[in-house]
Amino acid sequence: RPSCSATTALISLGSLLLLVCGLWLLVTIFWLQAPSNRTGGGDGSRALPEPQACGVVPEAWRFDCYPERGVVVTRELCEARNCCFIPASSSPPAPGRNGVPWCFYPPGFPSYSLVSVNATDLGQTGTLVKTVKTYYPKDILTLQLELLYETDNRLRVRITDPSESRFEVPIAVPKATEKASSPAYSVELSNEPFGIIVKRTSTGAVLLNTTVAPLFYCDQFLQLSSSLSSQYIYGLGEHRSSFLHDIHWNTLTMWARDVAPTELTNLYGVHPFYLAMDEGGTGTAHGFFLLNSNAMDVVLQPGPAITWRTIGGILDFYVFLGPDPASVIGQYLEVVGYPAMPVYWALGYHLCRWGYGSSNATWDVVKNMRNYRIPQDVQWNDIDYMDRSLDFTFDPTAFSTLPDMVKDLHSHGQRYVMILDPGISSVQPEGGYWPYDEGLRRGVFINHTDGSTLIGKVWPGLTSFPDFSDDVTHEWWYDNLKRFHDKVPFDGLWIDMNEPSSFVDGSTVGCPDTELENPPYTPGILGGLLRAKTLCASAVQKTSSHYNMHSLYGLLEAKASARALKRMLGKRAFVISRSTFPSQGQYSGHWLGDNRSHWKDMYTSIAGMLTFNLLGVPLVGADVCGFSEQTEEELCVRWTQLGAFYPFTRNHNSIDQKPQDPPAFSPAACSAMKQSLLLRSSLFPLLYTLFHRAHTHGHTVARPLLFEFPKDVRTYGIDRQFLWGKSLMVTPVLDPGVDYVVGYFPQGLWYDYYTGDSIRSKGEELRLKAPLEHINLHLREGAVIPTQRPNTTLFVSSGQPLHLVSSLSEDGSAGGELFWDDGESIDTFETDQYAHVVFTVNTMTSEVLHDHVEASYITVETASFYGVKVEPTRVMVNSHDAAFTYRANQVRLGVRSQRLSQPYSQ
Ligand SMILES: *[C@@H]1O[C@H](CO)[C@@H](O)[C@H](O)[C@H]1NC(C)=O
Ligand SMILES: *[C@@H]1O[C@H](CO)[C@@H](O)[C@H](O)[C@H]1NC(C)=O
Ligand SMILES: *[C@@H]1O[C@H](CO)[C@@H](O)[C@H](O)[C@H]1NC(C)=O
Ligand SMILES: *[C@@H]1O[C@H](CO)[C@@H](O)[C@H](O)[C@H]1NC(C)=O
Ligand SMILES: *[C@@H]1O[C@H](CO)[C@@H](O)[C@H](O)[C@H]1NC(C)=O
Ligand SMILES: CC(=O)N[C@H]1CO[C@H](CO)[C@@H](O)[C@@H]1O
C-alpha cells in the first residue's frame, strides 16, 4: 500500500526536518512524492538501486551509506551515492548516529573482487581489485590480501596497498614463523564481492562475515563491516557505558580526547578490540582486534553487525578463537603484550587531591592518616606542587618542605608520586627553563609542517609538546626526571593531559588547510575536528604525522616514563596514565579520568575497571569518592568499600572541594573506610598473585562474572558485581539510603567471606544485608586464598604472617596459590627470584613449586576451612596435634608460624 507507507515516511521525515529548517521540509516532500530516476554521481554509471532491492534489506542490516555528521541526508544526497533511501519507520536518527540509517548500501553495491589467491608459508595471499570508484577521493583500486594462520587460535588478516607503503602502528607484535597446524578456525573467501568468512571449526559458528556490506579502501576512508555472532560484545574502550555494549545503532568513536567521562563521546584512550560471545549461549567466545590508530568510528547495529570506519593506516586485524572468554583475552595480550608486574606498593592505598595548597598541608594529611592508623602506602600531589605549573619544578614557598616530606614518607615505608603534564612551557620563566631550552637544543618537540615548533596552551600557558615517538626525547625525558629526582626523590609518576590535551584547537596559530586537517570524512569526534582540544593533525612527529600518531601519545609517554624510572631507580616502574592504547599495560596503569562525585559515576566505574582488565591494563581504578563536585559521606563510604576492590585504589579530589580523605568524615564513616582498607591490605597476597597471573598468562585481575560462568547467560550483562580472580565475589552497594543489596549468585556453593556461612544457589538473585560499614564478599567453593595480617603499609619482604582461607566444595576439596617475591625487583619471575606455592585441600597440603629465599620470609600462622560439615576430633599439622576451634561448619586452626618452604599436611 504505497500511499499509506509514503504518509508514514512523510510524518517521520517531517518531524526530523522541522527541527532543522522549514525549507528542507518542503523540498523533501517534493522528492518523496515524485521519486527521481536520475543516476547518481560519483564515477559509477550504475542505475539507482531498484526500490524492491532496497525494500528487502531489513532495518537491522542497513549499513549506513551517509555517516557524515551535521548533514541532513536527503534522497538526492543519498542517491548521488547510488544508495537506497528509505526514511526509517522508527524514530528519526540524529544526523549520522544512533538510529536506523535512512541512506544505506543496496545489495550489489560495487566493491572489490578477489581475482587471484595463492598459498604462502603462513597462509594465503590474494589480489583484490575494483573498477568503480567510490564517492571519497583516492580509491585504491588494487589491494593485497594476506591471511596469516599464526597460531591454532589466532588468525591475522592484512589488507594493504601493494604499490605504496602506508602508515602502520609502531607497536611490536609477534611474528609467526610457521603456519598453524590445526587451526580452530576455517576461512572462506568470497570472490564477488570479496569477503572473508571465519568460522569456528568445532561448531561451525560464523565469527566474521565481511560480505554483509561493501569494503572501502580509499586513502582516508577505510571501512570494513561484519556480522557479529551475538549481541554480547565487550571491550571497545575507552567509553563510558555499561560493560556489555548496546548494539542498537551505537557509534563508538575512537580518538584520544581530554573530556570528563560522558556517554557517546570519544574519551582519553583508544582500544579497537572486542570480545564477543558466540551465538547460542554455548559459552564460547572470540575476539577481534583492529591494529589501527587513526580516528575511527565503530558502529554497532542490531543485525547484529559491526562496522569499522577509519581514516588512515591499513586494515590489519586479528581474530582470536578462545574458546572461553578468558583465553580470548590471553590470546589478545599475546599480541599486544602482557601487563607489567606492578611494584608491591602500587596495590596499596593512594591518597591525592588537587589543591592541598602546600607541602605542609599534604604532610598533615599523611600524619593524620598515621594517627588514625589507616592504611596508606602512597601520597600524591596534583599540579599545585609545581612552581607556576612548570614540569620538573616545585613551588619554592608553599612546597618548600616537599623534599623533607618525601624523605619522611620513605622513612615510614611510604611512597610519593606526583603529576607531570607533557606540555613544556615555551615561555622563558625568570632564570631560564632547562627542560625547554634543552628540548629545543635536542630537537625533541613536535613541529608544524614548516619546521617551526608547534605551540599550544596547557597549564603553564604557552607550551611545546615533546615527541615521544623519538628516542632522543626519551633520553631528554630521563635527564629531566633525574635532575628533578635529585631534588625530590619521588617514586612513581602520574602522567596526565597526554591525549595530548591543549586549551587551544591545533596551535596558537591554527593549522594549515590540508587533507590531514580536513579529511573527506571525520569520525564522530567531540568538537567535530581532529584538532579539537589537541594539536594540529598535520603536526610533524619523528615516526609520522600527528594524524597517525595522535592516539599513541599516552602510550609512548608512558613507555618513556617507565623506561626512565626503571633506569633511575633500578626497580619496577610505577606509572599511571590518562591516555592509553593497546600494549599500555606493559608500561602503566590507568585511572578512569575525571569522574564526578555521583552515585552513577561510582556504578559505571565497575564497567570501566572490567573493560580495562579485558584490554590488558589491569592496574586500574576510578577516583574513589569522585573527583569533581562535592562528595557526600555516605557515597564516599560506599565508594571506599568498592574502591578497596579496584586493582588500583586512589582517593582523589578536585580543587575547591572539601577534603575527602577518611579522617575528614565522622568517626563512624572514617572507621568504615578504615575497615575496608584494612580488608584490602589483608587480601594483598591474593591480589599480588592475581597480578602475577596477569603478567605471565594475560589473566584478568578484576574479572567479570561471565568469565567464570560463560554458560550462564544471566551473567553476561552483570556490571554491578565482579570477581577478584576466579573465587572472590564482590557485591558493593551502589545506591544511596539502603542497607541491603541484591546480587546474582551463579549456581553452586558460596560462602560468606567473613562468617563462613554457606549459600547454595541455583543461579539466582539474593538480597544481602549491607549496613553502611559492610561490603559483601563471597568465596566460591573450592578456593584457598592466601591473606595476611594487615598493617598500615604493605610490607612484602618482611612479610606479615599468612592466614589461609579455604572454601571447601561439596566433595571437600579446594585449591589456590601464592606468588611471592621481594615486591620490587625487575623481572623476578623471568630471572627465577620468586616463590610459587600451590595449596590443595583434601588433606591440606602445600607444595612449593618454585622455591626461593623469599619463601622463607613468609609463614602461615592460621588457617580457616569453610564447609567442614562434621566437627573433627583431632587436627594435625605436620604430624603434630594442632589447636583448633569448630563453629558452624567452620574450622579455624592455629598453625604456629609454619614456614611455607617446609611442606606440611593436615
Ligand atoms: C599467484 O600466482 C600467479 C601465478 O604465479 C601469479 O600470476 C599471481 O600474481 C599470484 N597472485 C598473488 C596474489 O600473489
Ligand atoms: C555472509 O553474509 C552474506 C550477506 O549477508 C550472506 O548472504 C551469507 O549467507 C553469509 N554467510 C555465512 C556463512 O553466514
Ligand atoms: C612547614 O612546616 C615546617 C615545620 O613545621 C615549618 O618550619 C615551615 O615554616 C612550614 N612551612 C610553611 C610554608 O608553612
Ligand atoms: C622539529 O624541528 C627541530 C628544529 O628544526 C628539529 O631539530 C626537529 O628534529 C624537528 N622535529 C621533528 C619531529 O621533526
Ligand atoms: C604493624 O607494623 C608495625 C611496624 O612494623 C608493628 O610494630 C606493628 O606491630 C604491626 N601491627 C600489626 C597489627 O601487625
Ligand atoms: C564512574 C564513571 O563514570 N566512570 C567512568 C569514568 O571515566 C571512565 C573513562 O575514563 C569510564 O570508563 C568510567 O566508566
Coordinates of N, CA, C and O in Angstrom, one line a residue, residues 198-336:
V198 N 34.9 -16.2 8.6 CA 35.7 -17.0 9.5 C 34.7 -17.8 10.4 O 33.8 -17.3 11.0
K199 N 35.0 -19.1 10.4 CA 34.1 -20.0 11.2 C 34.9 -20.7 12.3 O 36.1 -21.0 12.1
R200 N 34.3 -21.0 13.4 CA 34.9 -21.9 14.4 C 34.7 -23.3 13.9 O 33.6 -23.8 13.7
T201 N 35.8 -24.0 13.7 CA 35.8 -25.3 13.2 C 34.9 -26.3 14.0 O 34.1 -27.0 13.4
S202 N 35.0 -26.2 15.3 CA 34.3 -27.2 16.1 C 32.8 -27.1 16.1 O 32.1 -28.1 16.2
T203 N 32.3 -25.9 15.9 CA 30.9 -25.7 16.0 C 30.3 -25.2 14.7 O 29.1 -25.2 14.5
G204 N 31.1 -24.7 13.8 CA 30.6 -24.1 12.6 C 30.1 -22.7 12.8 O 29.6 -22.0 11.8
A205 N 30.2 -22.2 14.0 CA 29.7 -20.8 14.3 C 30.4 -19.8 13.4 O 31.7 -19.9 13.2
V206 N 29.7 -18.9 12.8 CA 30.3 -17.8 11.9 C 30.7 -16.7 12.8 O 29.9 -16.0 13.5
L207 N 32.0 -16.4 12.9 CA 32.6 -15.4 13.8 C 32.7 -14.1 13.0 O 32.7 -13.0 13.6
L208 N 32.9 -14.2 11.7 CA 33.2 -13.0 10.9 C 32.6 -13.2 9.6 O 32.8 -14.3 9.0
N209 N 31.9 -12.3 9.0 CA 31.4 -12.4 7.7 C 31.4 -11.0 7.1 O 30.5 -10.2 7.4
T210 N 32.4 -10.7 6.3 CA 32.6 -9.3 5.9 C 31.8 -9.0 4.6 O 32.0 -7.9 4.0
T211 N 31.1 -10.0 4.1 CA 30.3 -9.7 2.9 C 29.0 -9.0 3.1 O 28.4 -8.6 2.1
V212 N 28.7 -8.7 4.4 CA 27.5 -8.0 4.7 C 27.4 -6.6 4.2 O 26.3 -6.0 4.0
A213 N 28.5 -5.9 3.9 CA 28.5 -4.6 3.4 C 29.8 -4.4 2.6 O 30.8 -5.1 2.7
P214 N 29.8 -3.4 1.6 CA 30.9 -3.2 0.8 C 32.2 -2.8 1.6 O 32.1 -2.1 2.6
L215 N 33.3 -3.2 1.1 CA 34.6 -2.8 1.6 C 35.0 -1.5 1.0 O 34.9 -1.4 -0.3
F216 N 35.5 -0.6 1.8 CA 36.1 0.7 1.2 C 37.5 0.7 1.6 O 38.0 0.4 2.7
Y217 N 38.3 1.2 0.6 CA 39.7 1.4 0.9 C 40.2 2.6 0.1 O 40.7 2.4 -1.1
C218 N 39.9 3.8 0.6 CA 40.4 5.0 0.0 C 41.6 5.5 0.9 O 41.7 5.0 2.0
D219 N 42.3 6.5 0.4 CA 43.4 6.9 1.2 C 43.0 7.3 2.6 O 43.7 7.0 3.6
Q220 N 41.9 8.0 2.7 CA 41.5 8.5 4.0 C 40.1 8.0 4.4 O 39.4 8.7 5.2
F221 N 39.7 6.9 3.9 CA 38.4 6.3 4.3 C 38.5 4.8 4.1 O 38.4 4.3 2.9
L222 N 38.6 4.1 5.1 CA 38.7 2.6 5.0 C 37.6 2.1 5.9 O 37.4 2.5 7.0
Q223 N 36.8 1.2 5.3 CA 35.6 0.7 6.0 C 35.4 -0.8 5.8 O 35.4 -1.3 4.7
L224 N 35.2 -1.5 6.9 CA 35.0 -2.9 6.9 C 33.8 -3.2 7.8 O 33.8 -2.8 8.9
S225 N 32.9 -4.0 7.3 CA 31.7 -4.4 8.1 C 31.7 -5.9 8.3 O 32.3 -6.6 7.4
S226 N 31.1 -6.3 9.3 CA 31.0 -7.8 9.5 C 29.7 -8.1 10.3 O 29.3 -7.2 11.1
S227 N 29.2 -9.3 10.1 CA 28.2 -9.7 11.1 C 28.8 -10.0 12.4 O 30.0 -10.2 12.5
L228 N 28.1 -9.9 13.5 CA 28.6 -10.3 14.8 C 27.9 -11.6 15.1 O 26.7 -11.8 14.7
S229 N 28.5 -12.4 15.9 CA 27.9 -13.7 16.2 C 26.8 -13.7 17.2 O 26.0 -14.6 17.4
S230 N 26.8 -12.6 18.0 CA 25.7 -12.4 19.0 C 25.7 -11.0 19.4 O 26.5 -10.2 19.0
Q231 N 24.7 -10.7 20.2 CA 24.6 -9.3 20.7 C 25.5 -9.0 21.9 O 25.5 -7.9 22.5
Y232 N 26.3 -10.0 22.3 CA 27.1 -9.9 23.6 C 28.5 -9.5 23.2 O 29.3 -10.3 22.8
I233 N 28.7 -8.2 23.3 CA 30.0 -7.7 22.8 C 30.6 -6.7 23.9 O 29.9 -5.9 24.5
Y234 N 31.9 -6.8 24.2 CA 32.6 -6.1 25.3 C 33.9 -5.5 24.7 O 34.4 -6.0 23.7
G235 N 34.4 -4.6 25.5 CA 35.7 -4.0 25.1 C 35.5 -2.6 24.5 O 34.8 -1.8 25.0
L236 N 36.2 -2.4 23.3 CA 36.0 -1.2 22.5 C 36.1 0.1 23.4 O 35.2 0.9 23.4
G237 N 37.2 0.1 24.2 CA 37.4 1.3 25.1 C 38.0 2.4 24.3 O 38.5 2.3 23.2
E238 N 38.0 3.6 24.9 CA 37.5 4.0 26.2 C 36.3 4.7 26.0 O 36.2 5.8 25.4
H239 N 35.2 4.2 26.6 CA 33.9 4.9 26.5 C 33.2 4.7 27.8 O 33.5 3.7 28.6
R240 N 32.4 5.6 28.1 CA 31.6 5.5 29.3 C 30.3 4.8 28.9 O 29.5 5.3 28.2
S241 N 30.1 3.6 29.4 CA 28.9 2.8 29.0 C 28.8 1.7 30.0 O 29.6 1.5 30.9
S242 N 27.7 0.9 29.8 CA 27.7 -0.4 30.6 C 28.8 -1.3 30.1 O 29.4 -1.1 29.0
F243 N 29.1 -2.3 30.9 CA 30.1 -3.3 30.5 C 29.8 -4.0 29.2 O 30.6 -4.1 28.2
L244 N 28.5 -4.4 29.1 CA 28.0 -5.0 27.9 C 27.6 -3.9 27.0 O 26.7 -3.0 27.4
H245 N 28.1 -3.8 25.7 CA 27.7 -2.7 24.9 C 26.3 -2.9 24.3 O 25.8 -4.0 24.1
D246 N 25.7 -1.8 24.1 CA 24.4 -1.7 23.5 C 24.6 -1.8 22.0 O 25.4 -1.0 21.4
I247 N 23.9 -2.7 21.3 CA 24.2 -2.8 19.8 C 23.1 -2.1 19.0 O 23.0 -2.2 17.8
H248 N 22.3 -1.3 19.7 CA 21.2 -0.6 18.9 C 21.7 0.7 18.4 O 21.5 1.8 18.9
W249 N 22.4 0.6 17.2 CA 22.9 1.8 16.5 C 23.7 2.7 17.4 O 23.5 3.8 17.6
N250 N 24.7 2.0 17.9 CA 25.6 2.7 18.9 C 27.0 2.9 18.2 O 27.6 2.0 17.8
T251 N 27.3 4.2 18.0 CA 28.5 4.5 17.4 C 29.6 4.9 18.5 O 29.3 5.8 19.3
L252 N 30.6 4.1 18.5 CA 31.7 4.4 19.5 C 32.9 5.0 18.7 O 33.5 4.3 17.8
T253 N 33.1 6.3 18.9 CA 34.2 6.9 18.2 C 35.5 6.8 19.0 O 35.5 6.9 20.2
M254 N 36.6 6.6 18.3 CA 37.9 6.5 19.0 C 38.9 7.5 18.5 O 39.2 7.6 17.3
W255 N 39.3 8.3 19.4 CA 40.3 9.4 19.1 C 40.6 10.0 20.5 O 39.7 10.5 21.1
A256 N 41.9 9.9 20.9 CA 42.2 10.3 22.3 C 41.7 11.7 22.6 O 42.0 12.6 21.8
R257 N 41.0 11.9 23.7 CA 40.4 13.2 23.9 C 40.3 13.5 25.4 O 39.9 12.6 26.2
D258 N 40.7 14.7 25.8 CA 40.5 15.1 27.2 C 39.1 15.7 27.4 O 38.8 16.7 26.9
V259 N 38.3 14.9 28.1 CA 36.9 15.3 28.4 C 36.5 14.5 29.6 O 36.8 13.3 29.7
A260 N 35.7 15.1 30.5 CA 35.2 14.4 31.6 C 34.3 13.3 31.1 O 33.5 13.6 30.2
P261 N 34.4 12.1 31.6 CA 33.7 10.9 31.0 C 32.2 11.2 30.8 O 31.5 11.5 31.7
T262 N 31.8 11.1 29.6 CA 30.4 11.3 29.1 C 30.0 10.2 28.2 O 30.9 9.7 27.5
E263 N 28.8 9.8 28.2 CA 28.3 8.8 27.3 C 28.5 9.3 25.8 O 28.4 10.5 25.6
L264 N 28.6 8.4 24.9 CA 28.6 8.6 23.4 C 29.7 9.6 23.0 O 29.5 10.4 22.1
T265 N 30.8 9.6 23.7 CA 31.9 10.6 23.4 C 33.2 9.8 23.4 O 33.4 8.9 24.2
N266 N 34.0 10.2 22.4 CA 35.4 9.6 22.5 C 36.1 10.1 23.7 O 36.0 11.3 24.1
L267 N 36.8 9.2 24.5 CA 37.4 9.6 25.7 C 38.9 9.5 25.6 O 39.5 9.5 24.5
Y268 N 39.6 9.4 26.7 CA 41.1 9.5 26.8 C 41.8 8.5 26.0 O 42.9 8.7 25.5
G269 N 41.3 7.2 26.0 CA 42.1 6.1 25.4 C 41.4 5.6 24.2 O 40.2 5.8 23.9
V270 N 42.2 4.8 23.4 CA 41.7 4.1 22.2 C 42.0 2.7 22.2 O 43.2 2.3 22.3
H271 N 41.0 1.8 22.1 CA 41.3 0.4 22.1 C 40.3 -0.4 21.2 O 39.2 -0.8 21.5
P272 N 40.8 -0.5 19.9 CA 39.9 -1.2 18.9 C 39.9 -2.7 19.1 O 40.3 -3.4 18.1
F273 N 39.5 -3.2 20.2 CA 39.5 -4.6 20.5 C 38.1 -5.0 21.0 O 37.6 -4.2 21.9
Y274 N 37.5 -6.0 20.6 CA 36.3 -6.5 21.3 C 36.4 -8.0 21.6 O 37.1 -8.8 20.9
L275 N 35.7 -8.4 22.6 CA 35.4 -9.8 22.9 C 33.9 -10.0 22.7 O 33.1 -9.1 23.0
A276 N 33.6 -11.1 22.0 CA 32.1 -11.3 21.8 C 31.9 -12.8 22.1 O 32.7 -13.7 21.9
M277 N 30.7 -13.0 22.6 CA 30.2 -14.4 22.8 C 29.8 -15.0 21.4 O 29.2 -14.3 20.6
D278 N 30.0 -16.3 21.2 CA 29.5 -16.9 20.0 C 27.9 -16.9 20.2 O 27.4 -16.7 21.3
E279 N 27.3 -17.3 19.1 CA 25.8 -17.4 19.2 C 25.4 -18.5 20.1 O 26.2 -19.5 20.3
G280 N 24.2 -18.4 20.6 CA 23.5 -19.6 21.2 C 23.9 -19.9 22.6 O 23.5 -21.0 23.1
G281 N 24.5 -19.0 23.4 CA 24.7 -19.2 24.8 C 25.5 -20.5 25.1 O 25.4 -21.1 26.2
T282 N 26.4 -20.9 24.2 CA 27.2 -22.1 24.4 C 28.4 -21.8 25.4 O 29.1 -22.7 25.8
G283 N 28.7 -20.6 25.6 CA 29.8 -20.2 26.5 C 31.1 -20.0 25.7 O 32.1 -19.6 26.3
T284 N 31.1 -20.2 24.4 CA 32.3 -20.0 23.7 C 32.4 -18.5 23.3 O 31.3 -17.9 23.0
A285 N 33.6 -18.0 23.2 CA 33.8 -16.6 22.9 C 34.9 -16.4 21.9 O 35.8 -17.3 21.7
H286 N 35.0 -15.3 21.3 CA 36.1 -15.0 20.4 C 36.4 -13.5 20.5 O 35.7 -12.8 21.1
G287 N 37.5 -13.1 19.9 CA 37.9 -11.7 20.0 C 38.3 -11.2 18.6 O 38.6 -12.0 17.7
F288 N 38.4 -9.9 18.5 CA 38.8 -9.2 17.2 C 39.5 -8.0 17.6 O 39.1 -7.2 18.5
F289 N 40.7 -7.7 16.9 CA 41.5 -6.6 17.2 C 41.9 -5.9 15.9 O 42.5 -6.6 15.0
L290 N 41.5 -4.7 15.7 CA 42.0 -3.9 14.5 C 43.2 -3.1 14.9 O 43.1 -2.2 15.7
L291 N 44.3 -3.5 14.4 CA 45.6 -2.8 14.7 C 45.6 -1.5 13.9 O 46.2 -1.5 12.8
N292 N 45.0 -0.4 14.4 CA 44.9 0.8 13.6 C 44.8 2.0 14.6 O 44.1 1.8 15.6
S293 N 45.5 3.1 14.4 CA 45.5 4.1 15.4 C 44.8 5.4 14.9 O 44.8 6.4 15.6
N294 N 44.3 5.3 13.7 CA 43.7 6.6 13.1 C 42.3 6.8 13.8 O 41.7 5.9 14.4
A295 N 41.8 8.0 13.6 CA 40.5 8.3 14.2 C 39.5 7.4 13.5 O 39.6 7.2 12.3
M296 N 38.6 6.8 14.3 CA 37.7 5.9 13.7 C 36.3 5.9 14.4 O 36.2 6.3 15.6
D297 N 35.3 5.4 13.7 CA 34.0 5.1 14.3 C 33.9 3.6 14.3 O 34.3 2.9 13.3
V298 N 33.3 3.1 15.4 CA 32.9 1.7 15.4 C 31.4 1.7 15.6 O 31.0 2.2 16.6
V299 N 30.7 1.2 14.6 CA 29.3 1.2 14.7 C 28.7 -0.2 15.0 O 29.0 -1.1 14.3
L300 N 27.9 -0.2 16.1 CA 27.2 -1.5 16.4 C 25.8 -1.3 16.0 O 25.2 -0.3 16.3
Q301 N 25.3 -2.4 15.3 CA 23.9 -2.3 14.9 C 23.2 -3.6 15.2 O 23.9 -4.7 15.3
P302 N 21.9 -3.6 15.2 CA 21.2 -4.8 15.8 C 21.3 -6.1 14.9 O 20.8 -7.1 15.4
G303 N 21.8 -6.0 13.7 CA 21.9 -7.2 12.8 C 21.9 -8.5 13.6 O 21.0 -9.3 13.3
P304 N 22.9 -8.8 14.4 CA 23.9 -7.9 15.0 C 25.1 -7.8 14.0 O 25.6 -8.8 13.4
A305 N 25.6 -6.6 13.9 CA 26.7 -6.3 13.0 C 27.6 -5.2 13.5 O 27.1 -4.4 14.4
I306 N 28.8 -5.1 12.9 CA 29.7 -4.1 13.3 C 30.3 -3.4 12.1 O 30.5 -4.1 11.1
T307 N 30.6 -2.2 12.1 CA 31.4 -1.5 11.1 C 32.6 -0.8 11.7 O 32.4 -0.1 12.6
W308 N 33.7 -1.0 11.1 CA 34.9 -0.3 11.4 C 35.2 0.8 10.3 O 35.3 0.4 9.2
R309 N 35.2 2.0 10.7 CA 35.4 3.1 9.7 C 36.5 4.0 10.2 O 36.4 4.7 11.1
T310 N 37.7 3.8 9.5 CA 38.9 4.5 10.0 C 39.4 5.4 8.9 O 39.1 5.1 7.7
I311 N 40.1 6.4 9.2 CA 40.5 7.4 8.2 C 42.0 7.3 7.9 O 42.6 8.3 7.4
G312 N 42.6 6.2 8.1 CA 44.0 6.1 7.7 C 44.6 4.7 8.0 O 43.9 3.8 8.5
G313 N 45.9 4.6 7.8 CA 46.6 3.3 8.1 C 46.1 2.2 7.1 O 45.8 2.5 6.0
I314 N 46.2 1.0 7.6 CA 45.8 -0.1 6.8 C 44.8 -0.9 7.6 O 44.5 -0.6 8.7
L315 N 44.2 -1.9 6.9 CA 43.3 -2.8 7.6 C 44.2 -4.0 8.0 O 44.7 -4.8 7.1
D316 N 44.4 -4.2 9.3 CA 45.3 -5.2 9.8 C 44.6 -5.7 11.0 O 44.4 -5.0 12.0
F317 N 44.0 -6.9 11.0 CA 43.2 -7.4 12.1 C 43.5 -8.8 12.5 O 43.9 -9.6 11.7
Y318 N 43.1 -9.1 13.7 CA 43.3 -10.4 14.3 C 42.0 -11.0 14.7 O 41.1 -10.2 15.2
V319 N 41.8 -12.3 14.6 CA 40.6 -13.0 15.2 C 41.2 -14.0 16.2 O 42.1 -14.7 15.9
F320 N 40.7 -14.0 17.4 CA 41.1 -14.9 18.5 C 40.0 -15.9 18.8 O 38.9 -15.4 19.0
L321 N 40.4 -17.1 18.8 CA 39.3 -18.2 18.9 C 39.0 -18.6 20.3 O 38.1 -19.4 20.5
G322 N 39.7 -18.2 21.3 CA 39.3 -18.6 22.7 C 39.7 -20.0 23.0 O 40.8 -20.4 22.8
P323 N 38.7 -20.9 23.3 CA 37.2 -20.8 23.1 C 36.5 -20.1 24.3 O 35.3 -19.8 24.1
D324 N 37.1 -20.0 25.4 CA 36.4 -19.3 26.5 C 36.8 -17.9 26.6 O 37.9 -17.5 26.1
P325 N 36.0 -17.0 27.3 CA 36.4 -15.6 27.3 C 37.8 -15.3 27.8 O 38.5 -14.5 27.2
A326 N 38.2 -16.0 28.9 CA 39.5 -15.7 29.4 C 40.6 -16.1 28.5 O 41.6 -15.3 28.4
S327 N 40.5 -17.1 27.7 CA 41.5 -17.4 26.7 C 41.6 -16.4 25.6 O 42.6 -16.2 25.0
V328 N 40.4 -15.8 25.3 CA 40.4 -14.8 24.2 C 41.3 -13.7 24.7 O 42.2 -13.2 23.9
I329 N 41.2 -13.3 25.9 CA 42.0 -12.1 26.5 C 43.5 -12.5 26.5 O 44.3 -11.8 26.1
G330 N 43.8 -13.8 26.9 CA 45.1 -14.2 26.9 C 45.7 -14.2 25.5 O 46.9 -13.7 25.3
Q331 N 45.0 -14.6 24.5 CA 45.5 -14.6 23.1 C 45.6 -13.1 22.6 O 46.6 -12.9 21.9
Y332 N 44.8 -12.2 23.0 CA 44.9 -10.8 22.6 C 46.2 -10.3 23.2 O 47.0 -9.6 22.5
L333 N 46.4 -10.6 24.5 CA 47.6 -10.0 25.2 C 48.9 -10.6 24.7 O 49.9 -10.0 24.8
E334 N 48.8 -11.8 24.1 CA 50.0 -12.4 23.5 C 50.5 -11.5 22.3 O 51.6 -11.4 22.0
V335 N 49.5 -10.8 21.7 CA 49.8 -10.0 20.6 C 50.3 -8.6 21.1 O 51.3 -8.1 20.6
V336 N 49.6 -8.0 22.0 CA 49.9 -6.6 22.4 C 50.8 -6.5 23.6 O 51.4 -5.5 23.9

